[in-house]
PDB file of N, CA and C in Angstrom:
ATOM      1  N   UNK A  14     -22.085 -10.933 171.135  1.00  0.00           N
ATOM      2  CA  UNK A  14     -20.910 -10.235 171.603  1.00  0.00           C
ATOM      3  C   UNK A  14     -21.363  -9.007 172.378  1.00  0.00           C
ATOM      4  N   UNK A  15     -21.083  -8.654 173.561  1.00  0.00           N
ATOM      5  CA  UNK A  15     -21.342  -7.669 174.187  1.00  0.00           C
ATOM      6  C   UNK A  15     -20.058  -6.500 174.001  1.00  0.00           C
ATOM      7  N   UNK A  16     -20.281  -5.607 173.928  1.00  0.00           N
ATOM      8  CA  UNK A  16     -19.587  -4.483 173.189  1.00  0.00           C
ATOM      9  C   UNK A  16     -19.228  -3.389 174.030  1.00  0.00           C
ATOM     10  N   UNK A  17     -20.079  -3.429 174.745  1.00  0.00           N
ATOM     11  CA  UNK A  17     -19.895  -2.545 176.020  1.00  0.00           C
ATOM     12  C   UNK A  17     -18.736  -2.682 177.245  1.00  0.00           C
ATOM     13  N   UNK A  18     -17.849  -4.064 176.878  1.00  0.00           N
ATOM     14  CA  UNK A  18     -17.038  -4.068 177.894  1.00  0.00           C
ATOM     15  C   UNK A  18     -15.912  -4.769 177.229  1.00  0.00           C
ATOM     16  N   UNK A  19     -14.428  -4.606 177.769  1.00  0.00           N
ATOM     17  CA  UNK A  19     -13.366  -5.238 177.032  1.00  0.00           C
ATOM     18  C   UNK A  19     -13.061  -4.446 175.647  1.00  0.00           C
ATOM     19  N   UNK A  20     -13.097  -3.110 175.623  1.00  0.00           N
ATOM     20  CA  UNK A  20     -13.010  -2.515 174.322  1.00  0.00           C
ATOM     21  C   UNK A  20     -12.155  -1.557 174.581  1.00  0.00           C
ATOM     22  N   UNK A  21     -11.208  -1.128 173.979  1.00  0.00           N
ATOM     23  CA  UNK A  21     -11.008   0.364 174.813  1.00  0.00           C
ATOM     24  C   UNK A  21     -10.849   0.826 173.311  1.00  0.00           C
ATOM     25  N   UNK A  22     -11.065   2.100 172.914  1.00  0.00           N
ATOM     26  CA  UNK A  22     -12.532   2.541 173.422  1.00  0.00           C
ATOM     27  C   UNK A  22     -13.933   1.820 173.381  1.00  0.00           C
ATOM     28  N   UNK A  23     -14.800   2.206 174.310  1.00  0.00           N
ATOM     29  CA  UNK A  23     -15.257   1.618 174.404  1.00  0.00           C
ATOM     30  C   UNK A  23     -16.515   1.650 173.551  1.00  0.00           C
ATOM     31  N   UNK A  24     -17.045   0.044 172.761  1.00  0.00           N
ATOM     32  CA  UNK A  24     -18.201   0.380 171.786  1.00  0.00           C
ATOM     33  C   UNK A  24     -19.362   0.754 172.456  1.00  0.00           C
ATOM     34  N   UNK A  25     -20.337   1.277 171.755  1.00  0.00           N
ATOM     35  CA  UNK A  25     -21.744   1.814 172.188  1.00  0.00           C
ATOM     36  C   UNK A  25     -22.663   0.196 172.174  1.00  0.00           C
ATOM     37  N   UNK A  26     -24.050   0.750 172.726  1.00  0.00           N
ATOM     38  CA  UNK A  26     -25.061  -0.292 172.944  1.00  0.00           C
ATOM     39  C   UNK A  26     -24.911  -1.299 172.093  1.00  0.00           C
ATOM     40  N   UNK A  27     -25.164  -0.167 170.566  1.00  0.00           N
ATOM     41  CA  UNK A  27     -25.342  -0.959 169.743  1.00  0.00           C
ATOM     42  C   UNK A  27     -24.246  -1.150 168.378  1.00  0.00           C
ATOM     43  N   UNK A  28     -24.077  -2.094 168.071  1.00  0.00           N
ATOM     44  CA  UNK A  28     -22.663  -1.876 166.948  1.00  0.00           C
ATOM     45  C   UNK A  28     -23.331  -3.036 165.410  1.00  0.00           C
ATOM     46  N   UNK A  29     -22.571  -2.625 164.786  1.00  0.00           N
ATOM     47  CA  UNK A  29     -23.229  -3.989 163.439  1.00  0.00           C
ATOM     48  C   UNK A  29     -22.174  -4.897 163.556  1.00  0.00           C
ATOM     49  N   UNK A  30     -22.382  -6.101 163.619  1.00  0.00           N
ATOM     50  CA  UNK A  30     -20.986  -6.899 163.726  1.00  0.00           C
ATOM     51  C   UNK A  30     -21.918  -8.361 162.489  1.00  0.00           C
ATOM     52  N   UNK A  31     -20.878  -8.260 161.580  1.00  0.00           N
ATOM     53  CA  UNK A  31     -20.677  -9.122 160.574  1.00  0.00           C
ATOM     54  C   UNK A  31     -20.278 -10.785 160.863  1.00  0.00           C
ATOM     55  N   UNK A  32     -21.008 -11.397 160.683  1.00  0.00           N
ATOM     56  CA  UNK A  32     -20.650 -12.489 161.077  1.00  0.00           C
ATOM     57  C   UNK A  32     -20.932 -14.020 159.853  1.00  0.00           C
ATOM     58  N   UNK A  33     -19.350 -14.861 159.210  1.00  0.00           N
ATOM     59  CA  UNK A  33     -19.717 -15.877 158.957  1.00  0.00           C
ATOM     60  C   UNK A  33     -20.189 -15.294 157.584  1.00  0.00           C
ATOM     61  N   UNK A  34     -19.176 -14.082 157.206  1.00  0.00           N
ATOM     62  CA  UNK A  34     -20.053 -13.772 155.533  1.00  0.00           C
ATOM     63  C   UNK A  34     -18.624 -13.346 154.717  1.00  0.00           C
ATOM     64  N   UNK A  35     -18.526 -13.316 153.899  1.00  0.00           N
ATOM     65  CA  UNK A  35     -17.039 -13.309 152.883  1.00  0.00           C
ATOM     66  C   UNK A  35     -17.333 -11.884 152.778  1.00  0.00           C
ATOM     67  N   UNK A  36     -18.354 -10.925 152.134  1.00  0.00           N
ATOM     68  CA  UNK A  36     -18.539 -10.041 152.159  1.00  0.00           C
ATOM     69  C   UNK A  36     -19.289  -9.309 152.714  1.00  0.00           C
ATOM     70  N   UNK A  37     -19.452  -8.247 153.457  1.00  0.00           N
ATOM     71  CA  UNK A  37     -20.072  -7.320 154.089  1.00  0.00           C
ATOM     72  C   UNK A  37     -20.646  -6.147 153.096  1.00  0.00           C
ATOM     73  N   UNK A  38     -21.696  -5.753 152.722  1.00  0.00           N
ATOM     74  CA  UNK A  38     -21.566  -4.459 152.061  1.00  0.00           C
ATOM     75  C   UNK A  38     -22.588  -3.216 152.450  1.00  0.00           C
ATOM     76  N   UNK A  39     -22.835  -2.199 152.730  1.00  0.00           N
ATOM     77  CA  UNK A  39     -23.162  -1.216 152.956  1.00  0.00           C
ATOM     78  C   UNK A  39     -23.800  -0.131 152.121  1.00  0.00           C
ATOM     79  N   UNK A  40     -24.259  -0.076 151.582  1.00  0.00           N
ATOM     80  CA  UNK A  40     -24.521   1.173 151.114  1.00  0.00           C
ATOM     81  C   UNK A  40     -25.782   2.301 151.255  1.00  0.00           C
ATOM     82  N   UNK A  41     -24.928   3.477 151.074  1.00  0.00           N
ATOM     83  CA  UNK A  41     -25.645   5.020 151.779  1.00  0.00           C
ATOM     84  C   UNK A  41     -26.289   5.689 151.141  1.00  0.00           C
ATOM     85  N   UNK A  42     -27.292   6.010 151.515  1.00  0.00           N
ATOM     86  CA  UNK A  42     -28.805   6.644 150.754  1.00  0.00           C
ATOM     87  C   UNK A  42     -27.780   8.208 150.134  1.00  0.00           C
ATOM     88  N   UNK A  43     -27.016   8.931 150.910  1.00  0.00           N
ATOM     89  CA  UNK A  43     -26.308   9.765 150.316  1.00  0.00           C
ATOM     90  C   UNK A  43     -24.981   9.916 149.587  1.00  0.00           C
ATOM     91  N   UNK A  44     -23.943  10.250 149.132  1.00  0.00           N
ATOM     92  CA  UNK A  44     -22.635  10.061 149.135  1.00  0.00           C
ATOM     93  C   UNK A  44     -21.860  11.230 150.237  1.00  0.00           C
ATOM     94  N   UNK A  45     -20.625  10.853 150.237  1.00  0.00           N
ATOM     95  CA  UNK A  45     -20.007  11.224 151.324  1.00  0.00           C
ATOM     96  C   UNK A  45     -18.335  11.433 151.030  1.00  0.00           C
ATOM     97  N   UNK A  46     -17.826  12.647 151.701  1.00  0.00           N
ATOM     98  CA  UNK A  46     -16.315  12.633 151.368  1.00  0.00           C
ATOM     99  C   UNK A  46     -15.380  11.737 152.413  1.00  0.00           C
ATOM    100  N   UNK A  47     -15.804  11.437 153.243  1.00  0.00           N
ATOM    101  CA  UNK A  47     -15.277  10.548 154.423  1.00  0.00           C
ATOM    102  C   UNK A  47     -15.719   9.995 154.943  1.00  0.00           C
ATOM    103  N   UNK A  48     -15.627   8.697 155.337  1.00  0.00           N
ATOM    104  CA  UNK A  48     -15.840   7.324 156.031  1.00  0.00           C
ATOM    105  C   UNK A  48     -15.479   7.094 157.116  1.00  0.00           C
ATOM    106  N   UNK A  49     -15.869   7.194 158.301  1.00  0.00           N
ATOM    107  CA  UNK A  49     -14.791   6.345 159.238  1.00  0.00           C
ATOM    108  C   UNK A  49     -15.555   5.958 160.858  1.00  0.00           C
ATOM    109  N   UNK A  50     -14.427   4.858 161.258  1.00  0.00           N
ATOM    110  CA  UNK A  50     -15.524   4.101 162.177  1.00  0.00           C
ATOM    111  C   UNK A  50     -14.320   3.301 163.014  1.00  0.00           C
ATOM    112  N   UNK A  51     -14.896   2.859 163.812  1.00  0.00           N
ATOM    113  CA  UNK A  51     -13.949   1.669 164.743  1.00  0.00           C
ATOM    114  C   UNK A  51     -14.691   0.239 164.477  1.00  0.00           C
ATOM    115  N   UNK A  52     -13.332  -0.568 164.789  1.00  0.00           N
ATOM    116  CA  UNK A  52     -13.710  -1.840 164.243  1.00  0.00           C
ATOM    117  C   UNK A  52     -13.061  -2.891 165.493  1.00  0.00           C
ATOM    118  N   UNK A  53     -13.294  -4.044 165.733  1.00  0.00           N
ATOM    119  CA  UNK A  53     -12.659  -5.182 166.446  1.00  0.00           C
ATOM    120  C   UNK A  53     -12.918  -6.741 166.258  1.00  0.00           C
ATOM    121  N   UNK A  54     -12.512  -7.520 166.586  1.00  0.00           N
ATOM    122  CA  UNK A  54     -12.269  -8.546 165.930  1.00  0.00           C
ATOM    123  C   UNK A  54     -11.577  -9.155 164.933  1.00  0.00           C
ATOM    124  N   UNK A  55     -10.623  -8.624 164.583  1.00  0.00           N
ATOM    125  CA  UNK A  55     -10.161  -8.659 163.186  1.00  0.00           C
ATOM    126  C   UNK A  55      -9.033  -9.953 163.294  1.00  0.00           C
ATOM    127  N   UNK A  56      -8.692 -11.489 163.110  1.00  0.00           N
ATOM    128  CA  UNK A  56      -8.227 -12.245 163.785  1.00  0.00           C
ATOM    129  C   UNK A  56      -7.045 -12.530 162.847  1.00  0.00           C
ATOM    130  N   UNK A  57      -7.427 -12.528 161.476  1.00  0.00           N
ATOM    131  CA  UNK A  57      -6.163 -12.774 160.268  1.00  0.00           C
ATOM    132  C   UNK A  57      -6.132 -11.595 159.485  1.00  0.00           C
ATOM    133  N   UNK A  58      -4.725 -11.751 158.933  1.00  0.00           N
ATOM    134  CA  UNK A  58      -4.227 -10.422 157.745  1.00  0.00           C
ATOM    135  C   UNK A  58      -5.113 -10.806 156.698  1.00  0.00           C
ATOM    136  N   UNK A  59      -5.139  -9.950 155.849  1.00  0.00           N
ATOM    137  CA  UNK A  59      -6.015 -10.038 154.158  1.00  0.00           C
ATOM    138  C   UNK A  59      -7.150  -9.405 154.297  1.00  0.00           C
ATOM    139  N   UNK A  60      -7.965  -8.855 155.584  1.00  0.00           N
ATOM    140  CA  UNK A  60      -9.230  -8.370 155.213  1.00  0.00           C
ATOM    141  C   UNK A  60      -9.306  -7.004 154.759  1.00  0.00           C
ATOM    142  N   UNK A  61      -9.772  -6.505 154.391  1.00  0.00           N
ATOM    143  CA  UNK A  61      -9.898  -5.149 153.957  1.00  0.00           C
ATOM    144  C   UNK A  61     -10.976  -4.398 153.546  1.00  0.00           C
ATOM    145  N   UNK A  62     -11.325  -3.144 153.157  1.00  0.00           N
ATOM    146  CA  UNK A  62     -12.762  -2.508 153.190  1.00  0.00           C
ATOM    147  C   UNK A  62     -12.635  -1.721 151.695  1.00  0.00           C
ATOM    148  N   UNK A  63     -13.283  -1.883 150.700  1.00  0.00           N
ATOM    149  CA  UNK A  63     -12.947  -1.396 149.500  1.00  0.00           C
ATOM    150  C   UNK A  63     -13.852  -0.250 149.168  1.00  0.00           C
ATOM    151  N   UNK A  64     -13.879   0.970 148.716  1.00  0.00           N
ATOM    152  CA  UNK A  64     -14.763   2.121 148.865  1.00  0.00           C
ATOM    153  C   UNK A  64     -15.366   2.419 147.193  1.00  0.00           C
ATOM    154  N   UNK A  65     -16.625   2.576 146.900  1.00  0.00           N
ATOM    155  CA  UNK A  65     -17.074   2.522 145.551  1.00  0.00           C
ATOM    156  C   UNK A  65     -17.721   4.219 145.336  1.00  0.00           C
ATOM    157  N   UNK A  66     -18.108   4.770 144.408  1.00  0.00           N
ATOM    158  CA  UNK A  66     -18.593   5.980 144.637  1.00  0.00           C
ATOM    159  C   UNK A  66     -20.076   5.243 143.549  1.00  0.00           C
ATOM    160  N   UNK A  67     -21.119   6.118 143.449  1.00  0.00           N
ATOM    161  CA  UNK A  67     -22.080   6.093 143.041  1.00  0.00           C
ATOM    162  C   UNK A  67     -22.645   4.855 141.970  1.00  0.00           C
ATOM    163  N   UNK A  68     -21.628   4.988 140.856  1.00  0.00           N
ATOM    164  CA  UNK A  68     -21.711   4.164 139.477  1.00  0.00           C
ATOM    165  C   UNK A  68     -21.382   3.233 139.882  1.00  0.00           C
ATOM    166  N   UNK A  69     -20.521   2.553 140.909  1.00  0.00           N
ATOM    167  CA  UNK A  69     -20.035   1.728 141.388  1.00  0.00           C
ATOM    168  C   UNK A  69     -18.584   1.723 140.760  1.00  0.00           C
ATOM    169  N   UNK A  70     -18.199   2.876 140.393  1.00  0.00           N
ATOM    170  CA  UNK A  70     -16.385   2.899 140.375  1.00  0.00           C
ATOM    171  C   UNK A  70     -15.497   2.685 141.905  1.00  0.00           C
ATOM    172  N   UNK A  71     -14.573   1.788 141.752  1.00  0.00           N
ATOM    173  CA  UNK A  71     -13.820   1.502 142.580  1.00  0.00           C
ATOM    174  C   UNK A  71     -13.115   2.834 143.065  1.00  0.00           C
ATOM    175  N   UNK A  72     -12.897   3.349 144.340  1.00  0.00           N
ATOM    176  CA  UNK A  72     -12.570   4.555 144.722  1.00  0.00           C
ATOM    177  C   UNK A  72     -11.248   4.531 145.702  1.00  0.00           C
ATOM    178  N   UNK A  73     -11.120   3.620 146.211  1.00  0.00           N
ATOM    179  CA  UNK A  73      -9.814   2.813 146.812  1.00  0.00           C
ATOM    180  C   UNK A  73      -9.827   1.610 147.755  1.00  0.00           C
ATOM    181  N   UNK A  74      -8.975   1.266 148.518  1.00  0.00           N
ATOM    182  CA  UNK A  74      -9.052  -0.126 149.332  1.00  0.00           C
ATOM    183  C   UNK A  74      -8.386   0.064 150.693  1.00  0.00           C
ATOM    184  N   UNK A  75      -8.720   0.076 152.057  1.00  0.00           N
ATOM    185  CA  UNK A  75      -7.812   0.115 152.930  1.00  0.00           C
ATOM    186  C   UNK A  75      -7.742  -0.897 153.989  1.00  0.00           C
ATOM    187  N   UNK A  76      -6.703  -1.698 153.901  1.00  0.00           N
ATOM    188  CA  UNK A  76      -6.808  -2.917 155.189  1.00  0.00           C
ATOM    189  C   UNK A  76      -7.177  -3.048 156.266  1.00  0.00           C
ATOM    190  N   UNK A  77      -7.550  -3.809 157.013  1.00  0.00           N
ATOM    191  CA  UNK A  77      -8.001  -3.877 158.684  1.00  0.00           C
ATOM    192  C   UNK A  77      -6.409  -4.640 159.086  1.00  0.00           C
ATOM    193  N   UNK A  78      -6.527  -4.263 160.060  1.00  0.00           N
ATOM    194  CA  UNK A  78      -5.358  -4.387 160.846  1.00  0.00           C
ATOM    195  C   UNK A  78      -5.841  -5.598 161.792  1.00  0.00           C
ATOM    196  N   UNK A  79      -5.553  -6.788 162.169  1.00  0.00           N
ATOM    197  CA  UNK A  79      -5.335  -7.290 163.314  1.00  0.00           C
ATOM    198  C   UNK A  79      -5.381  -6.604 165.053  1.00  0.00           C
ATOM    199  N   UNK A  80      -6.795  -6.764 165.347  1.00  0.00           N
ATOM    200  CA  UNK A  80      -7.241  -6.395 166.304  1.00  0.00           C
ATOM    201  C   UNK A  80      -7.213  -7.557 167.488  1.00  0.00           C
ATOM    202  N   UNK A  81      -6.979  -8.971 167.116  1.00  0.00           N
ATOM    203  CA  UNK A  81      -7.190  -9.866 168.296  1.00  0.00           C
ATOM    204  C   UNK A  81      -8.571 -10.055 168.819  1.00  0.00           C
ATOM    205  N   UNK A  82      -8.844 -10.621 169.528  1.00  0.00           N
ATOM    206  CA  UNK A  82      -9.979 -11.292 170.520  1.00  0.00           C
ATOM    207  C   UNK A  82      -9.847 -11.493 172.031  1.00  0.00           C
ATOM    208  N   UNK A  83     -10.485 -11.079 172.822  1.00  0.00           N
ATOM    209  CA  UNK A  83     -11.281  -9.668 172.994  1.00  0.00           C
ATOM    210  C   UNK A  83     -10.454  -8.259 172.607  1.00  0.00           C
ATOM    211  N   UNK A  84     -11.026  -7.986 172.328  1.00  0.00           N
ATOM    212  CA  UNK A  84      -9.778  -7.313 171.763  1.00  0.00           C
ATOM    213  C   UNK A  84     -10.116  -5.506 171.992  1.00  0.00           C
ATOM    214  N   UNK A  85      -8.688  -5.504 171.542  1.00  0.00           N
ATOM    215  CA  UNK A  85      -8.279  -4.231 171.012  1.00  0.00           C
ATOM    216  C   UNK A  85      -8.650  -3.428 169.788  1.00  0.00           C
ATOM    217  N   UNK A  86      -9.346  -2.546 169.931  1.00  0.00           N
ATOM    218  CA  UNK A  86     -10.260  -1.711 168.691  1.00  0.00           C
ATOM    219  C   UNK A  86      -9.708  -0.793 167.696  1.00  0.00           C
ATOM    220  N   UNK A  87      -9.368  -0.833 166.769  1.00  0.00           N
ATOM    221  CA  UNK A  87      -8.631  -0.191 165.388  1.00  0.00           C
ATOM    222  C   UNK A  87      -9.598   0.847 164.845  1.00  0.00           C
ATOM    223  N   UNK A  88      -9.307   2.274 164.288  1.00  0.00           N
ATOM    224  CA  UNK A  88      -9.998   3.439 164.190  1.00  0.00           C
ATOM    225  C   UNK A  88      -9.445   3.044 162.305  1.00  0.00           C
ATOM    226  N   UNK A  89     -10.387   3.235 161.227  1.00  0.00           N
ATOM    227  CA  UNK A  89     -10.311   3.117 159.987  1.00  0.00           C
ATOM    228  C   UNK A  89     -11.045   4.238 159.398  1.00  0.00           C
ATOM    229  N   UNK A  90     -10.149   5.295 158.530  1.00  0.00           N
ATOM    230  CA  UNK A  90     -11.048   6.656 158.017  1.00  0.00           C
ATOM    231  C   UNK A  90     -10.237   6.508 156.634  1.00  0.00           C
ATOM    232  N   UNK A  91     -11.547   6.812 155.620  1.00  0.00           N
ATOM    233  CA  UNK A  91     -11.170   6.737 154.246  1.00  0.00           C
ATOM    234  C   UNK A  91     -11.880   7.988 153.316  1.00  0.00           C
ATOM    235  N   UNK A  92     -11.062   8.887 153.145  1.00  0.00           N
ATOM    236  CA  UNK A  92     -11.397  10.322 152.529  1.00  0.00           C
ATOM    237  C   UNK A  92     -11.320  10.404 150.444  1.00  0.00           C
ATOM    238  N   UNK A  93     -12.332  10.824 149.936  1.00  0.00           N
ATOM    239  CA  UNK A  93     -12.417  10.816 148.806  1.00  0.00           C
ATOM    240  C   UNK A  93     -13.663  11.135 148.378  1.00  0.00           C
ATOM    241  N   UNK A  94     -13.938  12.238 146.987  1.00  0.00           N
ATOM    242  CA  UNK A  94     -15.498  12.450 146.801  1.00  0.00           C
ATOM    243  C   UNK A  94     -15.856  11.259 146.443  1.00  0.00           C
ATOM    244  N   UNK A  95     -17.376  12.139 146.585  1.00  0.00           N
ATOM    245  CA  UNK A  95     -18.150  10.608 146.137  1.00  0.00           C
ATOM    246  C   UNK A  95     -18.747   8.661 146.815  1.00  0.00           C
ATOM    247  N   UNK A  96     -18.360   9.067 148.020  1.00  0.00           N
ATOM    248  CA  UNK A  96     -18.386   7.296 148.688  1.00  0.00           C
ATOM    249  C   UNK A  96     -19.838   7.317 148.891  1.00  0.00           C
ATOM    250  N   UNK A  97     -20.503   5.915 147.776  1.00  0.00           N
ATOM    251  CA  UNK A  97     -21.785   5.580 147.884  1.00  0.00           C
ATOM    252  C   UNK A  97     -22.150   4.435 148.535  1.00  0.00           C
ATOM    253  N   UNK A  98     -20.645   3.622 148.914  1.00  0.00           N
ATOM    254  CA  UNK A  98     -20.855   2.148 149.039  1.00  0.00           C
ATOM    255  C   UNK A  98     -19.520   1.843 150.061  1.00  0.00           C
ATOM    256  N   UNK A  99     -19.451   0.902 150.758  1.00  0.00           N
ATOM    257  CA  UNK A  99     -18.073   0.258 151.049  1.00  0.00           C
ATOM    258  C   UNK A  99     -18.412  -1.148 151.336  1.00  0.00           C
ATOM    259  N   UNK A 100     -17.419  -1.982 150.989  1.00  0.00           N
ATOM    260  CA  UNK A 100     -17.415  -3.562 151.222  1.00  0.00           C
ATOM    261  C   UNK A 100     -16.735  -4.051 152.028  1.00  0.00           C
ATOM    262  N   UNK A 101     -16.886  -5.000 152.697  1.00  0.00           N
ATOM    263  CA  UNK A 101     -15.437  -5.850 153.624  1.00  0.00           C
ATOM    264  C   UNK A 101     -15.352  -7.139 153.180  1.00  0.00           C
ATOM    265  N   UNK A 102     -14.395  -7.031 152.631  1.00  0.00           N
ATOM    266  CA  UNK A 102     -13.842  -8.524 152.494  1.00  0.00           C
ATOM    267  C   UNK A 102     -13.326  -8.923 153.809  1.00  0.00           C
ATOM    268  N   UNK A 103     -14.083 -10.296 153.998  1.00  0.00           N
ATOM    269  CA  UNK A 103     -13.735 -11.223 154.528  1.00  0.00           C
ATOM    270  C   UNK A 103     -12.810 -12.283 154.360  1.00  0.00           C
ATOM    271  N   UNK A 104     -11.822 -12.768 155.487  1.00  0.00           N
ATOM    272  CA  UNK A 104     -10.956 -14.249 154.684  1.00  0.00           C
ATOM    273  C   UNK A 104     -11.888 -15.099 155.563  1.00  0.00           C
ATOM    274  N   UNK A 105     -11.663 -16.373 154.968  1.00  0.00           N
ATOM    275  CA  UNK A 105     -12.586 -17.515 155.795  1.00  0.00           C
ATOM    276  C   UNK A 105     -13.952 -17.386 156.764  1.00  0.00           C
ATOM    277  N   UNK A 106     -14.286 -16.306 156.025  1.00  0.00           N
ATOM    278  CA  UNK A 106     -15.646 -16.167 156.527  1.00  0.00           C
ATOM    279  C   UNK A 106     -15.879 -15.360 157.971  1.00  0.00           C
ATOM    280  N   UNK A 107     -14.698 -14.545 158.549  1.00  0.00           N
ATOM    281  CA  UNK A 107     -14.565 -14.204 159.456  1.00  0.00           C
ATOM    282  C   UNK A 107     -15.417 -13.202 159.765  1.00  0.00           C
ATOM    283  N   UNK A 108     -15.485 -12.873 160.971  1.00  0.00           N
ATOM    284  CA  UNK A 108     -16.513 -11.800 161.709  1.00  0.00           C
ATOM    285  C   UNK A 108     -15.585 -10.838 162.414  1.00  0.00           C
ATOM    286  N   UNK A 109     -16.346  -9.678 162.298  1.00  0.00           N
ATOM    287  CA  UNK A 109     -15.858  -8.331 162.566  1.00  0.00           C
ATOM    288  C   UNK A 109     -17.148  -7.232 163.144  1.00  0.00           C
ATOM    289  N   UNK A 110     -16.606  -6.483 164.300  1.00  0.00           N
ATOM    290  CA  UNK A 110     -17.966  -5.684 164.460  1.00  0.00           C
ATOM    291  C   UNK A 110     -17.367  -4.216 164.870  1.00  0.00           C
ATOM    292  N   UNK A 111     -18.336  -3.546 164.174  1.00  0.00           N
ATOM    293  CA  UNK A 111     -18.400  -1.902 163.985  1.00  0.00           C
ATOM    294  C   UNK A 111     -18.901  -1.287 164.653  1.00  0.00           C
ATOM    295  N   UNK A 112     -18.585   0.001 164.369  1.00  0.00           N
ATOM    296  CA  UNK A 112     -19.049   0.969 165.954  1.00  0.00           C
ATOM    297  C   UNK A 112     -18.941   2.348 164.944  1.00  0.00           C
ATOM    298  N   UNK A 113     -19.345   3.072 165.709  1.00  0.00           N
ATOM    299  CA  UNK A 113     -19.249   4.582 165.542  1.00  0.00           C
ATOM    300  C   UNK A 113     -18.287   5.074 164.643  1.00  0.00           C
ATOM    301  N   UNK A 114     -19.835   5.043 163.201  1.00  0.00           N
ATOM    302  CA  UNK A 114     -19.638   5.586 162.154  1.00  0.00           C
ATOM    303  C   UNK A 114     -19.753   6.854 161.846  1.00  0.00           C
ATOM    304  N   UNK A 115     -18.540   7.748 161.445  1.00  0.00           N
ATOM    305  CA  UNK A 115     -19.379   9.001 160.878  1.00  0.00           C
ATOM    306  C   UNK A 115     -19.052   9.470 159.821  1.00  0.00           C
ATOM    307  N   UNK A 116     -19.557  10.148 159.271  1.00  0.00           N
ATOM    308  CA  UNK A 116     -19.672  10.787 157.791  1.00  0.00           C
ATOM    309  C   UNK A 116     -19.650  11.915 157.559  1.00  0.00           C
ATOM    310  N   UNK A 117     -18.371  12.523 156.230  1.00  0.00           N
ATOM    311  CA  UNK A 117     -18.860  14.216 156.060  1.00  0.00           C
ATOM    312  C   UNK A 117     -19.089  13.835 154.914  1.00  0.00           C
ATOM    313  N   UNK A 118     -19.478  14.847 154.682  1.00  0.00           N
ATOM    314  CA  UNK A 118     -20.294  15.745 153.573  1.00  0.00           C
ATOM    315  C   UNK A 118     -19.041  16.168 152.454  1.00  0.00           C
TER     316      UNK A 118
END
């Protein structure tokens, strides 16, 4: 997938894009009070990104929105102490790709 064009905004060089996996998971050498990033691809309802803090306590859940193909890019920010981890559920194995993540403190 080239990322650099058909995006608005538009993704950088490089992006992580998930592909063909039920779950996605992540996790950050530090913890963090906020999460957030742009996303595209998102083709069916049900997926969502679930946020864990350290111990692996569940910290909350927030949906992806239906972005289409080529698509249109959705901004997702999730605030709370403590984020050590986040997951994406996938439905049917779908693919999704990320962009410009950032993190506070």
């Amino acid at each position: 997938m080239y990322t650099t064009t058909g995006y608005s905004p538009a993704f950088g060089n490089r992006s992580l894009v998930l592909s063909a996996a039920k779950l996605g998971r992540l996790t950050f050498r530090s913890t963090y009070s906020r999460v957030s990033f742009y996303y595209a691809g998102v083709q069916k309802s049900g997926q969502y990104v679930s946020f864990y803090n350290a111990s692996g306590a569940h910290l909350g859940n927030v949906p992806l929105e239906i972005t289409g193909e080529p698509g249109r890019v959705a901004y997702l920010s999730f605030s709370k102490a403590g984020i050590a981890r986040l997951d994406v559920h996938c439905v049917n194995a779908e693919g999704f790709t990320f962009d410009n993540f950032t993190f506070g403190l």
